[in-house]
Amino acid sequence: MSSPPSALVSNSRSPTESITGVVERITYYSEESGYTVARLQVPRFHDLVTIVGSFPTIQPGQTLKLQGNWKEHPQYGQQFQVVHYSETKPATLTGMEKYLGSGLVKGVGPVTAKRIVAHFGLDTLDIIKNQIERLIEVPGIGKKRVAQIAKTWADQKVIKDVMVFLQGHGVSTTYAVKIFKQYGANAISIVNENPYQLAIDVYGIGFLTADKIAQNIGISPWSKYRYRSGILHVLSEAAEDGHCYLPQPELIEIAVKLLTISEHKTESESVALVIQEMRQETQLIVETDGEVPACYQPSFFYAEQHLGKLLSERLYRQSELDLNRVREWLSKFTSLHQIQLSAQQQQAVEIAASSGVMILTGGPGSGKTFTTRTIVALWKAMGKKIALAAPTGRAAQRMSEVTGIEAKTIHRLLEFDPSNRGFKRGVDNPLPYDAIAIDEASMLDLFIAHSLLKAIAPNTQLLIIGDSDQLPSVGPGNVLKDLIDSNCIPVIRLTEVFRQAASSAIIRAAYQINQGYYPKVEPISDNPASDCLWHGGGTEPEHGVQAICDIIQHLVPQLGFNPATDVQVLCPMTRGVVGTRNLNSVLQKLINSPHCDKAEIERGGQIFRVGDRIIQLKNDYDKEIFNGDLGIVTEIDRTEQEMMIQFDQRYVKYDFADLNEISLAWSVSIHKSQGSEYPVVIIPLYMQHYIMLNRNLFYTAITRARKLAVVVGSSKAIGLAVSQQRAQHRYTRLQKRLLSAQSGK
């Protein structure tokens, strides 16, 4: 067997030469840069040739004409470094089969490709380009499949043009398909005119990426598009941190830093002027009834303002009630079920019987669940039509189990309509219930709370249930805390921990954390029978990774749990050795290792494999899948370029282009775990995450465990998490709006 002549390799000054061959396989491809290592079959060489260079996309079976130079890599040997390339038609029937069946064309796999080439021979590509309707002649291909192939073939050309264009301007090719799906054939013209539109329309492309494209295209750094996009980006980033608005001086300060680049210094006055213009054009709302102007995106302002109004109006609606009859019913109910209510629980039931809105809060083991069940039973006895809901499917399922009445997710309750990306239920079409209870209310962000209140009829009673000491919602706002702190809404806080709950080390530790005490967590070696354990013995994050693996491999099965279905690792952050990104890679190999029977695909630096647990990263209203939903990969179809994911009892198809909307979920952030419970929770706490460590983060994490919690990490990090009480400050004015409405009445 011979390789490319050594004379060609050793002569680094040799002129550029050309080779032509068929791509045999892709060894490495970076979606971020397009850098590719591939193996090429060149007729004049017996051995496969290694080629390296930047390509928008290439597929096995493609015939490429390459220009470049031979180089000797110290580790990998001879390589052909590509300077320029062009694609030519495959010259052989085998090449055509490989090209068509490589996954390049959605709907054409190896079997279909073989049939097409067998029928049309070397004319195959000409037929597809010019007479694609003739594919109907091929046995096994119907009209529907022909239409699909035709559309994909046409799309591929536009996608390739878009990818070449974007790569030419230094943009990741990862988003080319998504850009094409958003804009179609107009993609290049839209990007050329206003690349900042990408930051608004395409998930995953933010201001920084759009700004990079704009600079490469030659858009002026003084462009109005740039300034406006930068200001909206700052507000969007603030919303990611939970803020509903930013004070104008803070918005200007952050925007100046963002917009200043080496060749352009941004002045505060210029940003202030653009804010004023955006205000006049209602692209921004600037509320000035305070010491410092508050800058809102319009949707945030109107949602917060209207939510405050709806809640305030509800406070003055009380149902007629015979309190003695309620107490008689309660006496019979408790006697029948041989139970006893605390004074706080009895008060909660009595107030919920008549109030327009009430909040029930308290920690784990304080009887929120039992109190809710009693209130629902009373409503039922009063003949009320009842609805129960929670932000997540798992929380709704738990609510159903304890009350005996079906509970829905809030999105299902409000009847989400994918066709218009909104809810069918609202002010003009309210929910047909007399009483509604909402659990896990700490998860309610501004927009879902507003949608919910709009859909509840004026005379419907509303019970809001949640633990105000947990982390606030992932989305903007701090709704539950604002409502409680306003002192406008009746609040019953359950503080007594019942005897049965107090026997749980998890619950005892949760209260110790919440009160600022170092929790009593038993070392694994001392007391493996406890339901709240600590694996210490090291301060380095690398120790944490090994410890987590040992726990999952040995302790978890020993205690009768399934590592693949019962365990959830919860991290303070995504970055770092014991962050979710690294742990997901490690745990995937441990729990769902590669196998010839398991299909897999790599996207965005992650490998997705059949059997993997995944988490949804954004609301997808078309699929009716929402931020934080967990699923299992059940199928990967390279021919159709689709992945099937099971969410509870639903199966949802994902196009490969949409895989940046999901991530592996063997490990998830503590924020993403809100509203969920897991049989076993493992919590790594290391000083590497010191900036995030605080009391309500730790409290939220440990209360996610239903049967076993294991804290892995240093005692110093645990102590820091307990001592830091800084609740994340969020810019909201809901509390102020409630107080203003009350004083106005």
PDB file of C-alpha atoms in Angstrom, residues 78 128 208 251 385 422 424 456 550 625 672:
ATOM      1  CA  GLN A  78       0.691  13.390   6.232  1.00  0.00           C
ATOM      2  CA  ILE A 128     -32.836  15.314  -9.148  1.00  0.00           C
ATOM      3  CA  LEU A 208     -22.703  39.718  20.642  1.00  0.00           C
ATOM      4  CA  LEU A 251     -29.206  50.496  31.960  1.00  0.00           C
ATOM      5  CA  LYS A 385     -66.441  23.436  40.632  1.00  0.00           C
ATOM      6  CA  GLY A 422     -51.201  32.183  23.191  1.00  0.00           C
ATOM      7  CA  LYS A 424     -57.420  30.325  24.732  1.00  0.00           C
ATOM      8  CA  ILE A 456     -59.682  33.608  36.426  1.00  0.00           C
ATOM      9  CA  ASP A 550     -18.817   6.179  43.392  1.00  0.00           C
ATOM     10  CA  ILE A 625     -42.764  21.758  25.741  1.00  0.00           C
ATOM     11  CA  LYS A 672     -33.875  24.305  36.899  1.00  0.00           C
TER      12      LYS A 672
END
